[in-house]
Amino acid sequence: AQSVTQLDSHVSVSEGTPVLLRCNYSSSYSPSLFWYVQHPNKGLQLLLKYTSAATLVKGINGFEAEFKKSETSFHLTKPSAHMSDAAEYFCVVSGGSNDYKLSFGAGTTVTVRA
Amino acid sequence: SAVISQKPSRDICQRGTSLTIQCQVDSQVTMMFWYRQQPGQSLTLIATANQGSEATYESGFVIDKFPISRPNLTFSTLTVSNMSPEDSSIYLCSVRVRSYNEQFFGPGTRLTVL
């Protein structure tokens, strides 16, 4: 079985300051990990993915995430938040015998203060 | 990548009726999935739509309530049957593109049941 836990349901940051969204995963196999973003009334967009290559993964819009097997974590960061980053973020895991099935975290709502 | 369209984009339905949601992909894909996102919640996998055979349902979802068709490699439908207000959700179609090792999501169908 696989699952993810997003440690923060809501993160509020000031524009121009760093963003950190925390995610821990559980998987019996070598997982693939993803971060998706969902803007209000918009579809899901893939920010980045880890699929057993480099542990530091760079994504779109200045986001990156680091896979740490020893900590079973896949935290998402961005050095400088922009107002357009206000959205819902989902950490997602797939892996194991049914490696196409995605398990979504509960989501983290990001608000950006001017 | 894959471009996915869904119809309708939103609907308001009466209790006890059924709604069929269509999902169209711009290329042939092996795996198609249907997810549900209840208000303020994360995404939950309903079923995997298999071409040429019955869909594979996740725990808590049954074919009588959510019948799925997959007549070819670019199209699928999800029917929400005998609806109740608890079925009010966003329903999303997704496809897995093996060469990208990721899933792409449609824009979703926002369903409100009165």
PDB file of C-alpha atoms in Angstrom:
ATOM      1  CA  ALA A   1       0.000   0.000   0.000  1.00  0.00           C
ATOM      2  CA  GLN A   2       1.116   3.540  -0.627  1.00  0.00           C
ATOM      3  CA  SER A   3       0.084   6.845   0.842  1.00  0.00           C
ATOM      4  CA  VAL A   4       1.187  10.418   1.336  1.00  0.00           C
ATOM      5  CA  THR A   5       0.773  12.793   4.230  1.00  0.00           C
ATOM      6  CA  GLN A   6       0.879  16.499   3.662  1.00  0.00           C
ATOM      7  CA  LEU A   7       1.897  17.965   6.957  1.00  0.00           C
ATOM      8  CA  ASP A   8       0.319  21.385   6.498  1.00  0.00           C
ATOM      9  CA  SER A   9      -3.255  21.951   5.448  1.00  0.00           C
ATOM     10  CA  HIS A  10      -2.652  25.666   4.972  1.00  0.00           C
ATOM     11  CA  VAL A  11       0.478  27.743   4.384  1.00  0.00           C
ATOM     12  CA  SER A  12       0.511  31.523   4.296  1.00  0.00           C
ATOM     13  CA  VAL A  13       3.537  33.447   3.048  1.00  0.00           C
ATOM     14  CA  SER A  14       4.403  36.981   2.049  1.00  0.00           C
ATOM     15  CA  GLU A  15       5.178  37.723  -1.552  1.00  0.00           C
ATOM     16  CA  GLY A  16       8.895  37.387  -2.209  1.00  0.00           C
ATOM     17  CA  THR A  17       9.559  35.023   0.719  1.00  0.00           C
ATOM     18  CA  PRO A  18      10.327  31.287   0.477  1.00  0.00           C
ATOM     19  CA  VAL A  19       7.613  28.654   0.298  1.00  0.00           C
ATOM     20  CA  LEU A  20       7.926  25.208   1.878  1.00  0.00           C
ATOM     21  CA  LEU A  21       5.262  22.538   1.502  1.00  0.00           C
ATOM     22  CA  ARG A  22       5.953  19.335   3.389  1.00  0.00           C
ATOM     23  CA  CYS A  23       5.102  15.842   2.240  1.00  0.00           C
ATOM     24  CA  ASN A  24       5.927  12.431   3.668  1.00  0.00           C
ATOM     25  CA  TYR A  25       5.222   9.247   1.792  1.00  0.00           C
ATOM     26  CA  SER A  26       4.773   5.582   2.519  1.00  0.00           C
ATOM     27  CA  SER A  27       5.379   2.950  -0.108  1.00  0.00           C
ATOM     28  CA  SER A  28       6.392  -0.684  -0.139  1.00  0.00           C
ATOM     29  CA  TYR A  29       8.298  -0.190  -3.358  1.00  0.00           C
ATOM     30  CA  SER A  30      10.464   2.447  -4.969  1.00  0.00           C
ATOM     31  CA  PRO A  31       7.878   5.132  -5.525  1.00  0.00           C
ATOM     32  CA  SER A  32       7.274   7.752  -8.134  1.00  0.00           C
ATOM     33  CA  LEU A  33       6.347  11.052  -6.535  1.00  0.00           C
ATOM     34  CA  PHE A  34       4.616  14.064  -7.969  1.00  0.00           C
ATOM     35  CA  TRP A  35       3.471  17.529  -7.011  1.00  0.00           C
ATOM     36  CA  TYR A  36       0.367  18.879  -8.700  1.00  0.00           C
ATOM     37  CA  VAL A  37      -1.119  22.365  -8.422  1.00  0.00           C
ATOM     38  CA  GLN A  38      -4.777  23.274  -8.739  1.00  0.00           C
ATOM     39  CA  HIS A  39      -5.705  26.916  -9.142  1.00  0.00           C
ATOM     40  CA  PRO A  40      -9.264  27.947  -8.256  1.00  0.00           C
ATOM     41  CA  ASN A  41     -11.724  26.603 -10.806  1.00  0.00           C
ATOM     42  CA  LYS A  42      -8.868  25.255 -12.895  1.00  0.00           C
ATOM     43  CA  GLY A  43      -7.646  21.760 -13.717  1.00  0.00           C
ATOM     44  CA  LEU A  44      -4.691  19.956 -12.215  1.00  0.00           C
ATOM     45  CA  GLN A  45      -1.243  20.839 -13.479  1.00  0.00           C
ATOM     46  CA  LEU A  46       1.909  18.833 -12.897  1.00  0.00           C
ATOM     47  CA  LEU A  47       4.632  20.872 -11.199  1.00  0.00           C
ATOM     48  CA  LEU A  48       7.328  18.204 -11.068  1.00  0.00           C
ATOM     49  CA  LYS A  49       7.963  14.496 -10.685  1.00  0.00           C
ATOM     50  CA  TYR A  50      10.516  12.152  -9.177  1.00  0.00           C
ATOM     51  CA  THR A  51      11.000   8.812 -10.882  1.00  0.00           C
ATOM     52  CA  SER A  52      14.243   7.405  -9.380  1.00  0.00           C
ATOM     53  CA  ALA A  53      16.639   9.649 -11.226  1.00  0.00           C
ATOM     54  CA  ALA A  54      18.153  12.763  -9.613  1.00  0.00           C
ATOM     55  CA  THR A  55      16.926  13.293  -6.066  1.00  0.00           C
ATOM     56  CA  LEU A  56      16.660  17.054  -6.525  1.00  0.00           C
ATOM     57  CA  VAL A  57      13.911  17.688  -9.021  1.00  0.00           C
ATOM     58  CA  LYS A  58      13.289  21.008 -10.692  1.00  0.00           C
ATOM     59  CA  GLY A  59       9.830  21.853 -11.943  1.00  0.00           C
ATOM     60  CA  ILE A  60       7.928  24.639 -13.558  1.00  0.00           C
ATOM     61  CA  ASN A  61       7.520  28.167 -12.201  1.00  0.00           C
ATOM     62  CA  GLY A  62      10.636  27.989 -10.034  1.00  0.00           C
ATOM     63  CA  PHE A  63       9.505  25.088  -7.856  1.00  0.00           C
ATOM     64  CA  GLU A  64      11.762  22.238  -6.847  1.00  0.00           C
ATOM     65  CA  ALA A  65      11.541  19.226  -4.572  1.00  0.00           C
ATOM     66  CA  GLU A  66      14.058  16.926  -2.979  1.00  0.00           C
ATOM     67  CA  PHE A  67      13.497  13.206  -2.564  1.00  0.00           C
ATOM     68  CA  LYS A  68      14.955  11.966   0.731  1.00  0.00           C
ATOM     69  CA  LYS A  69      14.585   8.235   1.083  1.00  0.00           C
ATOM     70  CA  SER A  70      15.968   8.133   4.625  1.00  0.00           C
ATOM     71  CA  GLU A  71      13.297  10.583   5.735  1.00  0.00           C
ATOM     72  CA  THR A  72      10.601   9.325   3.334  1.00  0.00           C
ATOM     73  CA  SER A  73      10.001  12.930   2.392  1.00  0.00           C
ATOM     74  CA  PHE A  74       9.409  14.896  -0.791  1.00  0.00           C
ATOM     75  CA  HIS A  75       9.107  18.522   0.263  1.00  0.00           C
ATOM     76  CA  LEU A  76       8.290  21.226  -2.265  1.00  0.00           C
ATOM     77  CA  THR A  77      10.071  24.569  -2.153  1.00  0.00           C
ATOM     78  CA  LYS A  78      10.248  27.852  -3.997  1.00  0.00           C
ATOM     79  CA  PRO A  79      12.729  30.566  -3.053  1.00  0.00           C
ATOM     80  CA  SER A  80      10.439  33.514  -3.719  1.00  0.00           C
ATOM     81  CA  ALA A  81       6.647  33.350  -3.683  1.00  0.00           C
ATOM     82  CA  HIS A  82       4.562  35.177  -6.239  1.00  0.00           C
ATOM     83  CA  MET A  83       0.931  36.162  -5.950  1.00  0.00           C
ATOM     84  CA  SER A  84       0.111  33.711  -8.744  1.00  0.00           C
ATOM     85  CA  ASP A  85       1.330  30.839  -6.546  1.00  0.00           C
ATOM     86  CA  ALA A  86      -1.827  31.044  -4.466  1.00  0.00           C
ATOM     87  CA  ALA A  87      -3.467  27.667  -5.098  1.00  0.00           C
ATOM     88  CA  GLU A  88      -4.023  24.147  -3.780  1.00  0.00           C
ATOM     89  CA  TYR A  89      -1.026  21.831  -3.932  1.00  0.00           C
ATOM     90  CA  PHE A  90      -1.191  18.036  -3.898  1.00  0.00           C
ATOM     91  CA  CYS A  91       1.589  15.609  -3.166  1.00  0.00           C
ATOM     92  CA  VAL A  92       0.980  12.341  -5.005  1.00  0.00           C
ATOM     93  CA  VAL A  93       2.604   8.909  -4.914  1.00  0.00           C
ATOM     94  CA  SER A  94       2.484   5.944  -7.242  1.00  0.00           C
ATOM     95  CA  GLY A  95       4.422   2.742  -7.082  1.00  0.00           C
ATOM     96  CA  GLY A  96       4.292  -0.933  -6.424  1.00  0.00           C
ATOM     97  CA  SER A  97       2.643  -3.667  -8.389  1.00  0.00           C
ATOM     98  CA  ASN A  98      -0.089  -1.291  -9.579  1.00  0.00           C
ATOM     99  CA  ASP A  99       2.311   1.518 -10.320  1.00  0.00           C
ATOM    100  CA  TYR A 100      -0.128   3.488 -12.370  1.00  0.00           C
ATOM    101  CA  LYS A 101      -2.470   4.175  -9.456  1.00  0.00           C
ATOM    102  CA  LEU A 102      -2.063   7.583  -7.886  1.00  0.00           C
ATOM    103  CA  SER A 103      -2.657   8.255  -4.207  1.00  0.00           C
ATOM    104  CA  PHE A 104      -3.263  11.905  -3.411  1.00  0.00           C
ATOM    105  CA  GLY A 105      -2.432  13.741  -0.233  1.00  0.00           C
ATOM    106  CA  ALA A 106      -5.085  15.861   1.432  1.00  0.00           C
ATOM    107  CA  GLY A 107      -3.703  19.017  -0.137  1.00  0.00           C
ATOM    108  CA  THR A 108      -2.094  22.227   1.104  1.00  0.00           C
ATOM    109  CA  THR A 109      -3.733  25.577   0.478  1.00  0.00           C
ATOM    110  CA  VAL A 110      -1.207  28.325  -0.181  1.00  0.00           C
ATOM    111  CA  THR A 111      -2.108  31.961   0.308  1.00  0.00           C
ATOM    112  CA  VAL A 112       0.281  34.747  -0.628  1.00  0.00           C
ATOM    113  CA  ARG A 113       0.115  38.087   1.153  1.00  0.00           C
ATOM    114  CA  ALA A 114       1.051  41.234  -0.691  1.00  0.00           C
TER     115      ALA A 114
ATOM    116  CA  SER B   1       1.688  15.160 -23.471  1.00  0.00           C
ATOM    117  CA  ALA B   2      -2.045  14.589 -23.842  1.00  0.00           C
ATOM    118  CA  VAL B   3      -4.893  17.038 -24.258  1.00  0.00           C
ATOM    119  CA  ILE B   4      -8.065  15.960 -22.539  1.00  0.00           C
ATOM    120  CA  SER B   5     -11.534  17.431 -22.853  1.00  0.00           C
ATOM    121  CA  GLN B   6     -14.585  16.704 -20.758  1.00  0.00           C
ATOM    122  CA  LYS B   7     -18.259  17.323 -21.353  1.00  0.00           C
ATOM    123  CA  PRO B   8     -20.171  18.835 -19.726  1.00  0.00           C
ATOM    124  CA  SER B   9     -17.936  21.234 -17.844  1.00  0.00           C
ATOM    125  CA  ARG B  10     -20.611  21.652 -15.199  1.00  0.00           C
ATOM    126  CA  ASP B  11     -24.211  20.654 -14.549  1.00  0.00           C
ATOM    127  CA  ILE B  12     -26.922  21.001 -11.974  1.00  0.00           C
ATOM    128  CA  CYS B  13     -29.095  17.910 -11.647  1.00  0.00           C
ATOM    129  CA  GLN B  14     -32.078  16.757  -9.682  1.00  0.00           C
ATOM    130  CA  ARG B  15     -31.968  14.008  -7.099  1.00  0.00           C
ATOM    131  CA  GLY B  16     -32.680  10.564  -8.555  1.00  0.00           C
ATOM    132  CA  THR B  17     -31.540  11.343 -12.085  1.00  0.00           C
ATOM    133  CA  SER B  18     -28.364  10.230 -13.882  1.00  0.00           C
ATOM    134  CA  LEU B  19     -25.637  12.153 -15.671  1.00  0.00           C
ATOM    135  CA  THR B  20     -23.132  10.852 -18.200  1.00  0.00           C
ATOM    136  CA  ILE B  21     -19.758  12.581 -18.403  1.00  0.00           C
ATOM    137  CA  GLN B  22     -17.638  12.245 -21.513  1.00  0.00           C
ATOM    138  CA  CYS B  23     -13.855  12.236 -21.709  1.00  0.00           C
ATOM    139  CA  GLN B  24     -11.999  12.633 -24.989  1.00  0.00           C
ATOM    140  CA  VAL B  25      -8.229  12.397 -25.463  1.00  0.00           C
ATOM    141  CA  ASP B  26      -6.305  13.694 -28.460  1.00  0.00           C
ATOM    142  CA  SER B  27      -4.192  10.538 -28.754  1.00  0.00           C
ATOM    143  CA  GLN B  28      -4.544   6.838 -28.122  1.00  0.00           C
ATOM    144  CA  VAL B  29      -3.808   5.877 -24.544  1.00  0.00           C
ATOM    145  CA  THR B  30      -3.914   2.551 -22.805  1.00  0.00           C
ATOM    146  CA  MET B  31      -4.947   3.695 -19.361  1.00  0.00           C
ATOM    147  CA  MET B  32      -7.767   6.043 -18.492  1.00  0.00           C
ATOM    148  CA  PHE B  33      -8.981   6.812 -15.005  1.00  0.00           C
ATOM    149  CA  TRP B  34     -11.879   8.547 -13.295  1.00  0.00           C
ATOM    150  CA  TYR B  35     -11.442  10.515 -10.085  1.00  0.00           C
ATOM    151  CA  ARG B  36     -13.826  12.289  -7.747  1.00  0.00           C
ATOM    152  CA  GLN B  37     -13.022  15.437  -5.816  1.00  0.00           C
ATOM    153  CA  GLN B  38     -15.636  16.220  -3.217  1.00  0.00           C
ATOM    154  CA  PRO B  39     -15.957  19.836  -2.048  1.00  0.00           C
ATOM    155  CA  GLY B  40     -12.833  20.928  -0.219  1.00  0.00           C
ATOM    156  CA  GLN B  41     -11.332  17.456  -0.459  1.00  0.00           C
ATOM    157  CA  SER B  42      -8.543  15.706  -2.274  1.00  0.00           C
ATOM    158  CA  LEU B  43      -8.919  13.408  -5.256  1.00  0.00           C
ATOM    159  CA  THR B  44     -10.086   9.831  -4.917  1.00  0.00           C
ATOM    160  CA  LEU B  45      -9.747   7.244  -7.656  1.00  0.00           C
ATOM    161  CA  ILE B  46     -13.113   5.814  -8.693  1.00  0.00           C
ATOM    162  CA  ALA B  47     -12.044   3.320 -11.319  1.00  0.00           C
ATOM    163  CA  THR B  48      -9.700   2.416 -14.122  1.00  0.00           C
ATOM    164  CA  ALA B  49     -11.435   2.383 -17.495  1.00  0.00           C
ATOM    165  CA  ASN B  50     -10.202  -0.605 -19.482  1.00  0.00           C
ATOM    166  CA  GLN B  51     -10.611  -0.696 -23.231  1.00  0.00           C
ATOM    167  CA  GLY B  52     -12.597  -3.731 -24.307  1.00  0.00           C
ATOM    168  CA  SER B  53     -13.378  -4.980 -20.816  1.00  0.00           C
ATOM    169  CA  GLU B  54     -15.153  -3.957 -17.638  1.00  0.00           C
ATOM    170  CA  ALA B  55     -13.765  -1.151 -15.563  1.00  0.00           C
ATOM    171  CA  THR B  56     -11.828  -1.914 -12.399  1.00  0.00           C
ATOM    172  CA  TYR B  57     -13.398  -0.190  -9.397  1.00  0.00           C
ATOM    173  CA  GLU B  58     -11.744   0.945  -6.216  1.00  0.00           C
ATOM    174  CA  SER B  59     -13.046   0.083  -2.784  1.00  0.00           C
ATOM    175  CA  GLY B  60     -16.223   1.980  -2.036  1.00  0.00           C
ATOM    176  CA  PHE B  61     -17.266   2.431  -5.665  1.00  0.00           C
ATOM    177  CA  VAL B  62     -19.569   0.049  -7.544  1.00  0.00           C
ATOM    178  CA  ILE B  63     -20.533  -0.419 -11.145  1.00  0.00           C
ATOM    179  CA  ASP B  64     -24.242   0.058 -10.547  1.00  0.00           C
ATOM    180  CA  LYS B  65     -23.624   3.547  -9.216  1.00  0.00           C
ATOM    181  CA  PHE B  66     -20.780   4.554 -11.547  1.00  0.00           C
ATOM    182  CA  PRO B  67     -21.018   2.598 -14.813  1.00  0.00           C
ATOM    183  CA  ILE B  68     -18.099   3.285 -17.141  1.00  0.00           C
ATOM    184  CA  SER B  69     -17.680   2.695 -20.834  1.00  0.00           C
ATOM    185  CA  ARG B  70     -14.438   2.618 -22.835  1.00  0.00           C
ATOM    186  CA  PRO B  71     -15.296   1.880 -26.446  1.00  0.00           C
ATOM    187  CA  ASN B  72     -11.885   2.830 -27.857  1.00  0.00           C
ATOM    188  CA  LEU B  73      -8.442   4.144 -26.913  1.00  0.00           C
ATOM    189  CA  THR B  74      -9.406   7.839 -26.998  1.00  0.00           C
ATOM    190  CA  PHE B  75     -12.815   7.984 -25.325  1.00  0.00           C
ATOM    191  CA  SER B  76     -14.554   7.046 -22.087  1.00  0.00           C
ATOM    192  CA  THR B  77     -17.747   7.888 -20.258  1.00  0.00           C
ATOM    193  CA  LEU B  78     -18.642   7.878 -16.578  1.00  0.00           C
ATOM    194  CA  THR B  79     -22.287   7.818 -15.521  1.00  0.00           C
ATOM    195  CA  VAL B  80     -23.331   8.941 -12.081  1.00  0.00           C
ATOM    196  CA  SER B  81     -26.579   7.066 -11.449  1.00  0.00           C
ATOM    197  CA  ASN B  82     -29.526   7.761  -9.163  1.00  0.00           C
ATOM    198  CA  MET B  83     -27.851  10.885  -7.895  1.00  0.00           C
ATOM    199  CA  SER B  84     -28.110  12.325  -4.414  1.00  0.00           C
ATOM    200  CA  PRO B  85     -26.685  15.577  -3.026  1.00  0.00           C
ATOM    201  CA  GLU B  86     -23.716  13.585  -1.698  1.00  0.00           C
ATOM    202  CA  ASP B  87     -22.659  13.029  -5.314  1.00  0.00           C
ATOM    203  CA  SER B  88     -21.999  16.746  -5.737  1.00  0.00           C
ATOM    204  CA  SER B  89     -18.332  16.786  -6.692  1.00  0.00           C
ATOM    205  CA  ILE B  90     -15.860  17.493  -9.422  1.00  0.00           C
ATOM    206  CA  TYR B  91     -15.317  14.437 -11.598  1.00  0.00           C
ATOM    207  CA  LEU B  92     -11.999  14.249 -13.410  1.00  0.00           C
ATOM    208  CA  CYS B  93     -10.780  12.061 -16.186  1.00  0.00           C
ATOM    209  CA  SER B  94      -7.085  11.311 -16.467  1.00  0.00           C
ATOM    210  CA  VAL B  95      -4.824   9.346 -18.757  1.00  0.00           C
ATOM    211  CA  ARG B  96      -1.443   7.792 -18.217  1.00  0.00           C
ATOM    212  CA  VAL B  97       1.115   8.420 -20.895  1.00  0.00           C
ATOM    213  CA  ARG B  98       3.728   5.721 -20.483  1.00  0.00           C
ATOM    214  CA  SER B  99       6.492   7.567 -22.269  1.00  0.00           C
ATOM    215  CA  TYR B 100       6.138  10.464 -19.838  1.00  0.00           C
ATOM    216  CA  ASN B 101       5.556   8.266 -16.775  1.00  0.00           C
ATOM    217  CA  GLU B 102       2.886  10.638 -15.593  1.00  0.00           C
ATOM    218  CA  GLN B 103      -0.824  11.211 -15.672  1.00  0.00           C
ATOM    219  CA  PHE B 104      -2.559  14.100 -17.372  1.00  0.00           C
ATOM    220  CA  PHE B 105      -5.873  15.375 -16.110  1.00  0.00           C
ATOM    221  CA  GLY B 106      -8.905  16.766 -17.831  1.00  0.00           C
ATOM    222  CA  PRO B 107     -10.463  20.058 -16.712  1.00  0.00           C
ATOM    223  CA  GLY B 108     -13.121  18.286 -14.676  1.00  0.00           C
ATOM    224  CA  THR B 109     -16.908  18.254 -14.578  1.00  0.00           C
ATOM    225  CA  ARG B 110     -18.451  20.162 -11.694  1.00  0.00           C
ATOM    226  CA  LEU B 111     -21.660  18.407 -10.668  1.00  0.00           C
ATOM    227  CA  THR B 112     -24.227  19.838  -8.283  1.00  0.00           C
ATOM    228  CA  VAL B 113     -27.141  17.664  -7.201  1.00  0.00           C
ATOM    229  CA  LEU B 114     -30.172  19.356  -5.694  1.00  0.00           C
TER     230      LEU B 114
END
